[in-house]
């Protein structure tokens, strides 16, 4: 099956006719071929987005809201098909794909509402014969570059508010998962969103990213991906002074104090760690457990891990799918090997799971004890189903360890002590803190990081700042 790119309302291939394969990570089957586009195709998409913007920015909020609502309704109608497509290209269990489609739709629902609340202001002037009017206007053409771990939600989280604000977009999905993006493009056309407002290009990331950061008609780049690529794109964007939103890597500490509700903490730890086979930027990376509850926590986690089923995400009962590609599983292996070499003990898992008839990309949910600060699991994103535990003695010490990372996306801790809860939450240098909560992501909250995890906030009313700019009129009367 060949699937094309969306440029100016038309489905087109790369000029050269070249394509690349999208592989099902669980089975190694070729799911589809997509265009191997580059800068020429992207330039055309930017032109289309720019021309479309000149009209789109003049539409009313109600018109935009109603089109976004239609897109959301079509996603709901096709939720099952979209979820299956996502599992085929990304590997996550079907139940998680369904959950992601619902999550993706929630961003469109929210954006459709928010479109109607992009208010300006009138400021009292300093002269009696003047008035100051503040307008909030769309920034213009937005480039959207997204990762493979949430192939649909990471797009709608940017697309919804961009459209709501009156911006048009050029989307470059990840090479591993372009099909969910293209399916969204089909639904955008069906919803009646005008040609050129939503464009999608797939292909060579360097060439596409190079054009998106150098063409002066692009006014904003919203990126979710690795810190390394984020830095590169930020450098490339400097000549054009592009507005940026950067949602980059994370390395979440997950702290369990001696006064935690242990059953709640263990349950949250499991969901937070093993969702999407540990391939989320806010998943727990470092478990810090108070020494007095260490044995209890490790035994709870061991038994819970024992109930997980690894396999093809389309199979009933599977809750841990494959890793996205070969590099991903090699990285997980190297992190576990490094921890072993440096003295950690692997209590559960610690090796690949080979399943007859399936690809060799499954890794056993793993529990490592005795993590130390020099181990790679302690400071690099593992992006796999590996929980590593270190025990601590004091609050002071553990907060220092938690903050020792270059990243600052999400942090979690469990305590029943209200004073400690607020004290620790305030001291954690992270954009998102789950206090007795392992799943803080939700549409109405300002998702985003600090330090090397980036800047900009997605979600809630806050996201509209990312796609709008202020203009004031000083009006002599
Ligand atoms: P991950 O580790 O999640 O794969 P990446 O940062 O490599 O994170 O990828 C996130 C997105 O960034 C993907 O869509 C990828 O194609 C894109 N990307 C990677 N390198 C570049 C680049 N040089 N320019 C533009 N986009 C890039």
Coordinates of C-alpha atoms and ligand atoms in Angstrom, one line a residue:
X1 CA 0.0 0.0 0.0
X2 CA 1.3 3.4 -0.9
X3 CA 0.1 6.4 1.1
X4 CA 0.8 9.9 0.0
X5 CA 1.5 13.3 1.4
X6 CA -1.0 16.1 1.8
X7 CA 0.0 19.3 0.2
X8 CA -2.5 22.0 -0.6
X9 CA -5.4 19.6 -0.3
X10 CA -3.9 17.2 -2.8
X11 CA -2.4 13.7 -2.2
X12 CA 1.0 13.7 -3.7
X13 CA 4.2 11.6 -3.8
X14 CA 7.8 12.8 -3.6
X15 CA 8.9 14.4 -6.9
X16 CA 11.4 11.6 -7.4
X17 CA 8.8 9.0 -6.7
X18 CA 11.0 7.6 -3.9
X19 CA 9.3 6.0 -0.9
X20 CA 10.3 4.4 2.4
X21 CA 8.7 1.6 4.3
X22 CA 6.7 1.7 7.5
X23 CA 7.3 -1.5 9.4
X24 CA 5.1 -3.1 12.0
X25 CA 7.5 -3.4 14.9
X26 CA 5.8 -6.5 16.3
X27 CA 5.8 -8.5 13.1
X28 CA 8.3 -6.9 10.7
X29 CA 5.6 -6.7 8.1
X30 CA 5.6 -3.7 5.7
X31 CA 2.4 -1.8 6.7
X32 CA 2.7 0.8 3.9
X33 CA 5.1 2.9 1.8
X34 CA 5.2 6.7 2.2
X35 CA 6.9 9.4 0.1
X36 CA 10.5 10.2 0.8
X37 CA 10.1 13.9 0.5
X38 CA 12.7 16.6 1.0
X39 CA 13.1 20.3 0.8
X40 CA 11.3 20.9 -2.6
X41 CA 8.1 19.2 -1.4
X42 CA 8.3 20.9 1.9
X43 CA 8.7 24.3 0.2
X44 CA 5.5 23.6 -1.7
X45 CA 3.7 22.7 1.6
X46 CA 4.9 26.0 3.1
X47 CA 3.7 28.0 0.1
X48 CA 0.3 26.3 0.4
X49 CA 0.2 26.9 4.2
X50 CA 1.1 30.5 3.7
X51 CA -1.5 31.2 1.0
X52 CA -4.1 29.4 3.0
X53 CA -3.2 31.4 6.1
X54 CA -4.1 34.6 4.4
X55 CA -7.7 33.5 4.3
X56 CA -7.8 31.2 7.3
X57 CA -6.7 34.0 9.7
X58 CA -9.8 36.0 8.6
X59 CA -12.3 33.2 9.5
X60 CA -14.4 33.6 12.7
X61 CA -13.6 31.7 15.8
X62 CA -16.9 30.0 15.4
X63 CA -16.1 28.8 11.9
X64 CA -12.7 27.4 13.1
X65 CA -14.3 25.8 16.2
X66 CA -16.9 24.1 14.1
X67 CA -14.3 22.6 11.7
X68 CA -12.2 21.4 14.6
X69 CA -15.3 19.9 16.2
X70 CA -16.0 18.1 12.9
X71 CA -12.5 16.7 12.8
X72 CA -12.9 15.5 16.4
X73 CA -16.2 13.8 15.5
X74 CA -14.6 12.0 12.6
X75 CA -11.8 10.8 14.8
X76 CA -14.4 9.4 17.2
X77 CA -16.3 7.8 14.4
X78 CA -13.1 6.1 13.2
X79 CA -11.5 5.5 16.6
X80 CA -11.3 1.8 16.1
X81 CA -9.7 2.0 12.7
X82 CA -7.2 4.7 13.9
X83 CA -6.3 2.6 16.9
X84 CA -5.6 -0.4 14.8
X85 CA -3.5 1.6 12.4
X86 CA -1.5 3.0 15.4
X87 CA -0.8 -0.4 16.8
X88 CA 0.3 -1.6 13.4
X89 CA 2.9 1.1 13.0
X90 CA 3.8 1.8 16.6
X91 CA 3.3 -1.5 18.4
X92 CA 1.5 -0.3 21.6
X93 CA -1.3 -2.6 22.8
X94 CA -4.7 -1.9 21.2
X95 CA -6.2 -0.7 24.5
X96 CA -3.5 1.9 24.7
X97 CA -4.0 3.0 21.1
X98 CA -7.7 3.4 21.8
X99 CA -6.8 5.4 24.9
X100 CA -4.4 7.6 22.8
X101 CA -7.1 8.3 20.2
X102 CA -9.5 9.4 22.9
X103 CA -6.6 11.6 24.4
X104 CA -5.9 13.0 20.9
X105 CA -9.5 13.9 20.4
X106 CA -9.6 15.7 23.8
X107 CA -7.1 18.2 22.5
X108 CA -9.3 19.0 19.5
X109 CA -12.4 19.3 21.8
X110 CA -10.5 21.7 24.0
X111 CA -9.1 23.7 21.2
X112 CA -12.5 24.1 19.6
X113 CA -13.7 25.7 22.8
X114 CA -10.6 27.7 23.3
X115 CA -10.9 29.2 19.8
X116 CA -13.8 31.3 21.1
X117 CA -11.9 32.7 24.0
X118 CA -8.9 34.3 22.4
X119 CA -9.7 37.6 24.0
X120 CA -8.0 41.0 23.6
X121 CA -7.9 43.8 26.2
X122 CA -8.4 47.5 26.5
X123 CA -5.8 49.2 28.7
X124 CA -6.3 52.6 30.2
X125 CA -4.0 55.0 28.4
X126 CA -1.9 57.7 29.9
X127 CA -3.4 60.5 27.8
X128 CA -7.1 61.4 27.9
X129 CA -7.2 61.4 24.1
X130 CA -5.8 57.9 23.6
X131 CA -7.0 54.4 23.9
X132 CA -4.9 51.3 23.9
X133 CA -6.3 48.1 22.4
X134 CA -4.5 44.8 22.7
X135 CA -5.2 42.2 20.0
X136 CA -4.2 38.5 20.1
X137 CA -3.4 37.4 16.6
X138 CA -2.3 34.1 15.0
X139 CA 1.5 33.7 14.6
X140 CA 1.1 32.4 11.0
X141 CA 2.4 29.2 9.4
X142 CA 3.5 26.7 12.0
X143 CA 5.8 23.8 11.5
X144 CA 4.9 20.8 13.6
X145 CA 7.5 18.0 14.1
X146 CA 6.4 15.1 16.2
X147 CA 7.8 11.8 17.6
X148 CA 6.7 8.2 17.2
X149 CA 5.7 7.3 20.8
X150 CA 2.3 9.1 20.6
X151 CA 1.7 9.3 16.8
X152 CA -1.7 10.9 17.1
X153 CA -1.9 12.8 20.3
X154 CA 1.4 14.7 19.8
X155 CA -0.1 16.0 16.6
X156 CA -3.5 17.1 17.8
X157 CA -2.0 18.7 20.9
X158 CA -0.3 21.1 18.5
X159 CA -2.7 21.1 15.5
X160 CA -5.9 21.8 17.6
X161 CA -4.7 25.0 19.2
X162 CA -2.8 26.1 16.0
X163 CA -6.0 25.9 14.0
X164 CA -8.0 27.4 16.7
X165 CA -5.7 30.4 16.8
X166 CA -6.0 30.9 13.1
X167 CA -2.6 29.4 12.1
X168 CA -2.0 26.9 9.3
X169 CA 0.4 24.0 9.6
X170 CA 3.0 21.8 7.9
X171 CA 3.3 18.6 9.9
X172 CA 6.3 16.3 9.7
X173 CA 5.6 13.1 11.6
X174 CA 8.2 10.7 12.7
X175 CA 9.5 8.2 10.1
X176 CA 8.4 5.2 12.2
X177 CA 4.8 6.4 12.5
X178 CA 3.6 8.6 9.6
X179 CA 0.4 6.7 9.0
X180 CA -1.5 8.0 12.0
X181 CA -0.6 11.5 10.8
X182 CA -1.8 10.9 7.2
X183 CA -5.0 9.4 8.5
X184 CA -5.6 12.6 10.4
X185 CA -5.0 14.5 7.2
X186 CA -7.6 12.5 5.4
X187 CA -10.1 13.3 8.2
X188 CA -9.2 17.0 8.1
X189 CA -10.1 17.1 4.4
X190 CA -13.3 15.2 5.1
X191 CA -14.2 17.6 7.8
X192 CA -14.0 20.4 5.3
X193 CA -10.9 22.2 6.6
X194 CA -9.8 24.2 3.6
X195 CA -7.0 23.0 1.3
X196 CA -3.6 24.2 2.5
X197 CA -4.6 24.7 6.1
X198 CA -3.2 21.3 7.1
X199 CA -0.2 19.9 5.1
X200 CA 1.7 16.8 5.9
X201 CA 5.2 15.9 4.5
X202 CA 7.1 12.7 5.2
X203 CA 10.7 11.9 4.3
X204 CA 14.2 13.0 5.1
X205 CA 14.1 14.8 8.5
X206 CA 17.2 16.9 7.9
X207 CA 16.0 18.2 4.5
X208 CA 12.4 18.8 5.7
X209 CA 13.6 20.4 9.0
X210 CA 16.2 22.5 7.2
X211 CA 13.5 24.0 5.0
X212 CA 11.0 24.5 7.8
X213 CA 13.6 26.4 9.9
X214 CA 14.9 28.5 7.0
X215 CA 11.8 29.6 5.0
X216 CA 10.8 33.0 6.3
X217 CA 7.1 32.3 5.8
X218 CA 7.2 29.8 8.6
X219 CA 6.8 31.8 11.9
X220 CA 6.7 29.1 14.5
X221 CA 8.1 25.6 15.2
X222 CA 6.5 23.3 17.7
X223 CA 8.7 20.3 18.3
X224 CA 8.4 17.2 20.5
X225 CA 11.3 14.9 20.4
X226 CA 14.8 14.4 21.8
X227 CA 16.8 17.2 23.4
X228 CA 19.6 16.6 20.9
X229 CA 17.4 17.3 17.9
X230 CA 15.6 20.1 19.7
X231 CA 18.9 21.9 20.2
X232 CA 19.8 21.4 16.6
X233 CA 16.5 22.8 15.4
X234 CA 16.8 25.7 17.8
X235 CA 20.2 26.6 16.3
X236 CA 18.8 26.3 12.8
X237 CA 15.9 28.5 13.7
X238 CA 18.1 31.4 15.0
X239 CA 18.5 33.1 11.7
X240 CA 14.8 33.3 11.3
X241 CA 14.1 34.1 14.9
X242 CA 11.4 31.4 14.8
X243 CA 9.1 31.2 17.7
X244 CA 9.7 27.9 19.4
X245 CA 7.9 25.3 21.6
X246 CA 10.3 22.5 22.7
X247 CA 8.9 19.5 24.4
X248 CA 12.1 17.4 24.8
X249 CA 13.5 14.5 26.7
X250 CA 12.8 13.7 30.4
X251 CA 14.2 11.5 33.2
X252 CA 11.6 11.3 35.8
X253 CA 12.4 10.5 39.4
X254 CA 9.7 8.5 41.2
X255 CA 10.1 8.9 45.0
X256 CA 8.3 6.7 47.6
X257 CA 8.5 8.1 51.1
X258 CA 8.2 5.9 54.2
X259 CA 4.7 7.4 54.8
X260 CA 3.4 6.6 51.3
X261 CA 0.2 4.6 50.6
X262 CA 2.2 1.6 49.3
X263 CA -0.5 -0.1 47.3
X264 CA -1.3 3.2 45.5
X265 CA 2.4 4.0 44.9
X266 CA 3.0 0.5 43.5
X267 CA 0.0 0.7 41.2
X268 CA 1.0 4.1 40.0
X269 CA 4.6 3.0 39.5
X270 CA 3.5 0.2 37.2
X271 CA 1.2 2.3 35.0
X272 CA 3.8 5.1 34.9
X273 CA 6.7 2.8 34.0
X274 CA 5.3 0.2 31.7
X275 CA 2.7 2.1 29.6
X276 CA 3.8 2.1 26.0
X277 CA 6.6 -0.3 27.0
X278 CA 8.3 2.5 28.9
X279 CA 8.6 4.7 25.8
X280 CA 7.1 7.9 27.1
X281 CA 9.0 11.1 27.9
X282 CA 7.3 11.4 31.3
X283 CA 7.7 7.8 32.4
X284 CA 9.4 7.0 35.6
X285 CA 13.2 6.4 35.1
X286 CA 14.6 6.4 38.6
X287 CA 12.7 4.9 41.6
X288 CA 14.0 6.3 44.9
X289 CA 12.5 4.3 47.7
X290 CA 12.9 5.0 51.4
X291 CA 15.0 2.3 53.0
X292 CA 12.3 1.3 55.5
X293 CA 9.8 0.5 52.7
X294 CA 12.3 -0.7 50.1
X295 CA 11.6 -4.5 50.5
X296 CA 7.9 -3.9 50.5
X297 CA 8.0 -1.9 47.3
X298 CA 10.3 -4.2 45.4
X299 CA 8.2 -7.2 46.3
X300 CA 5.0 -5.4 45.2
X301 CA 6.6 -4.4 41.9
X302 CA 8.1 -7.9 41.3
X303 CA 4.7 -9.5 41.7
X304 CA 2.9 -6.9 39.5
X305 CA 5.5 -7.3 36.8
X306 CA 4.9 -11.0 36.8
X307 CA 1.3 -10.4 35.7
X308 CA 2.3 -8.4 32.6
X309 CA 2.0 -10.1 29.2
X310 CA 4.5 -9.2 26.4
X311 CA 3.5 -9.7 22.8
X312 CA 1.8 -8.3 19.7
X313 CA -0.4 -5.4 20.7
X314 CA -3.3 -6.7 18.6
X315 CA -3.6 -9.8 20.9
X316 CA -6.1 -9.7 23.7
X317 CA -4.5 -9.5 27.1
X318 CA -1.1 -8.1 25.9
X319 CA 0.0 -5.1 27.9
X320 CA 3.6 -4.7 26.8
X321 CA 4.2 -4.4 23.1
X322 CA 7.5 -4.4 21.1
X323 CA 10.0 -1.6 21.2
X324 CA 9.8 0.7 18.3
X325 CA 12.9 -0.4 16.4
X326 CA 16.2 -2.2 16.6
X327 CA 18.2 0.7 18.0
X328 CA 15.6 1.1 20.8
X329 CA 16.0 -2.5 22.0
X330 CA 19.8 -2.3 21.7
X331 CA 19.8 0.8 23.9
X332 CA 17.7 -0.9 26.6
X333 CA 20.0 -3.9 26.5
X334 CA 23.1 -1.7 26.9
X335 CA 21.5 0.2 29.9
X336 CA 20.8 -3.1 31.6
X337 CA 24.2 -4.5 30.9
X338 CA 25.8 -1.3 32.2
X339 CA 23.8 -1.5 35.4
X340 CA 24.8 -5.2 35.8
X341 CA 28.5 -4.4 35.3
X342 CA 28.3 -1.6 37.9
X343 CA 26.9 -3.9 40.5
X344 CA 23.1 -3.7 40.3
X345 CA 21.0 -6.9 40.6
X346 CA 18.4 -7.7 38.1
X347 CA 15.5 -9.1 40.1
X348 CA 13.0 -9.6 37.2
X349 CA 13.5 -9.8 33.4
X350 CA 16.7 -8.4 32.1
X351 CA 16.6 -10.0 28.6
X352 CA 14.8 -10.1 25.3
X353 CA 11.6 -12.1 25.0
X354 CA 11.6 -14.2 21.8
X355 CA 8.2 -15.0 20.5
X356 CA 7.7 -17.4 17.7
X357 CA 6.6 -15.8 14.5
X358 CA 7.2 -12.3 15.7
X359 CA 10.0 -9.7 15.3
X360 CA 12.9 -9.8 17.7
X361 CA 12.0 -6.5 19.4
X362 CA 10.4 -7.5 22.7
X363 CA 12.1 -6.8 26.0
X364 CA 11.0 -8.4 29.3
X365 CA 9.6 -6.0 31.9
X366 CA 12.6 -5.6 34.1
X367 CA 13.2 -4.7 37.8
X368 CA 16.7 -3.7 38.8
X369 CA 17.8 -3.1 42.4
X370 CA 20.9 -1.4 43.7
X371 CA 21.0 1.5 41.1
X372 CA 23.8 4.0 41.7
X373 CA 24.4 7.5 40.3
X374 CA 27.1 6.3 37.9
X375 CA 24.8 4.0 36.0
X376 CA 23.3 5.0 32.6
X377 CA 19.8 4.2 33.8
X378 CA 20.3 6.9 36.4
X379 CA 20.8 9.8 34.0
X380 CA 20.0 8.7 30.4
X381 CA 16.5 8.1 29.1
X382 CA 16.2 4.3 28.8
X383 CA 12.9 4.4 26.9
X384 CA 12.1 0.9 27.7
X385 CA 10.4 -1.4 30.2
X386 CA 13.1 -1.1 32.9
X387 CA 12.4 0.0 36.5
X388 CA 15.6 0.7 38.4
X389 CA 15.5 1.2 42.2
X390 CA 17.8 3.0 44.6
X391 CA 17.1 3.4 48.3
X392 CA 17.4 6.6 50.3
X393 CA 17.5 7.8 53.9
X394 CA 16.4 11.4 54.1
X395 CA 14.1 13.8 52.3
X396 CA 17.0 16.3 51.8
X397 CA 19.1 13.7 50.1
X398 CA 16.4 12.4 47.8
X399 CA 15.3 15.8 46.6
X400 CA 18.9 16.5 45.8
X401 CA 19.2 13.3 43.8
X402 CA 15.9 14.0 42.0
X403 CA 17.1 17.4 40.9
X404 CA 20.6 16.2 39.9
X405 CA 19.3 15.5 36.3
X406 CA 19.9 17.8 33.4
X407 CA 16.2 17.1 32.5
X408 CA 13.2 18.7 34.1
X409 CA 10.0 17.3 32.6
X410 CA 8.0 15.2 35.1
X411 CA 8.7 14.0 38.7
X412 CA 6.6 11.9 41.0
X413 CA 6.5 11.3 44.7
X414 CA 4.2 9.5 47.2
X415 CA 3.6 10.7 50.7
X416 CA 0.7 11.0 53.1
X417 CA 2.2 13.9 54.9
X418 CA 0.6 17.2 53.7
X419 CA 3.4 19.4 54.8
X420 CA 6.0 17.2 53.1
X421 CA 3.8 17.1 50.0
X422 CA 3.8 20.8 49.4
X423 CA 7.5 21.2 50.5
X424 CA 8.8 18.6 48.1
X425 CA 6.5 19.6 45.2
X426 CA 7.8 23.1 45.5
X427 CA 11.5 22.1 45.5
X428 CA 11.4 19.7 42.6
X429 CA 12.8 21.4 39.5
X430 CA 10.3 19.9 37.1
X431 CA 7.5 21.3 34.9
X432 CA 5.1 18.5 36.0
X433 CA 4.9 17.0 39.4
X434 CA 2.7 13.9 40.2
X435 CA 2.1 14.1 43.9
X436 CA 0.4 10.8 44.8
X437 CA -0.4 10.6 41.1
X438 CA 1.4 8.5 38.4
X439 CA -0.6 9.8 35.5
X440 CA -0.6 13.6 35.5
X441 CA -1.1 14.2 31.7
X442 CA -4.4 15.8 30.8
X443 CA -5.8 18.2 28.3
X444 CA -6.5 21.1 30.7
X445 CA -3.1 21.3 32.3
X446 CA 0.1 23.1 31.0
X447 CA 2.3 20.2 29.9
X448 CA 6.0 21.0 29.5
X449 CA 9.4 21.0 31.0
X450 CA 12.2 23.1 32.4
X451 CA 16.0 22.8 32.0
X452 CA 17.1 20.5 29.1
X453 CA 13.5 19.2 28.8
X454 CA 12.7 22.4 26.9
X455 CA 10.2 25.2 27.2
X456 CA 6.7 26.2 26.1
X457 CA 3.4 24.7 27.5
X458 CA 0.9 22.5 25.8
X459 CA -2.6 22.1 27.1
X460 CA -5.3 24.2 28.8
X461 CA -5.7 27.9 28.2
X462 CA -1.9 28.2 28.3
X463 CA -1.3 26.6 24.9
X464 CA -3.0 29.5 23.1
X465 CA 0.0 31.7 24.0
X466 CA 2.2 29.5 21.9
X467 CA 0.2 30.1 18.7
X468 CA -0.8 33.7 19.1
X469 CA 1.1 37.0 19.4
X470 CA 0.1 40.3 20.9
X471 CA -0.4 43.5 18.9
X472 CA -1.6 46.8 20.4
X473 CA -3.1 49.7 18.7
X474 CA -2.5 53.1 20.3
X475 CA -5.6 55.0 19.2
X476 CA -5.8 58.7 19.3
X477 CA -9.4 59.8 19.7
Ligands
LIG1 P1 13.2 10.1 19.1 O1 14.4 9.8 20.0 O2 11.9 10.2 19.8 O3 13.2 9.4 17.8 P2 14.0 12.4 17.6 O4 14.3 13.8 18.2 O5 15.0 11.7 16.9 O6 13.4 11.6 18.8 O7 12.7 12.5 16.6 C1 11.6 13.3 16.9 C2 11.2 13.9 15.5 O8 12.3 14.8 15.1 C3 10.9 12.9 14.4 O9 9.8 13.4 13.7 C4 12.2 13.0 13.6 O10 12.0 12.6 12.3 C5 12.6 14.5 13.7 N1 14.0 14.8 13.4 C6 15.1 14.0 13.7 N2 16.2 14.7 13.2 C7 15.8 15.8 12.7 C8 16.4 16.9 12.0 N3 17.7 17.0 11.9 N4 15.6 17.9 11.6 C9 14.3 17.9 11.7 N5 13.6 16.9 12.3 C10 14.3 15.9 12.8

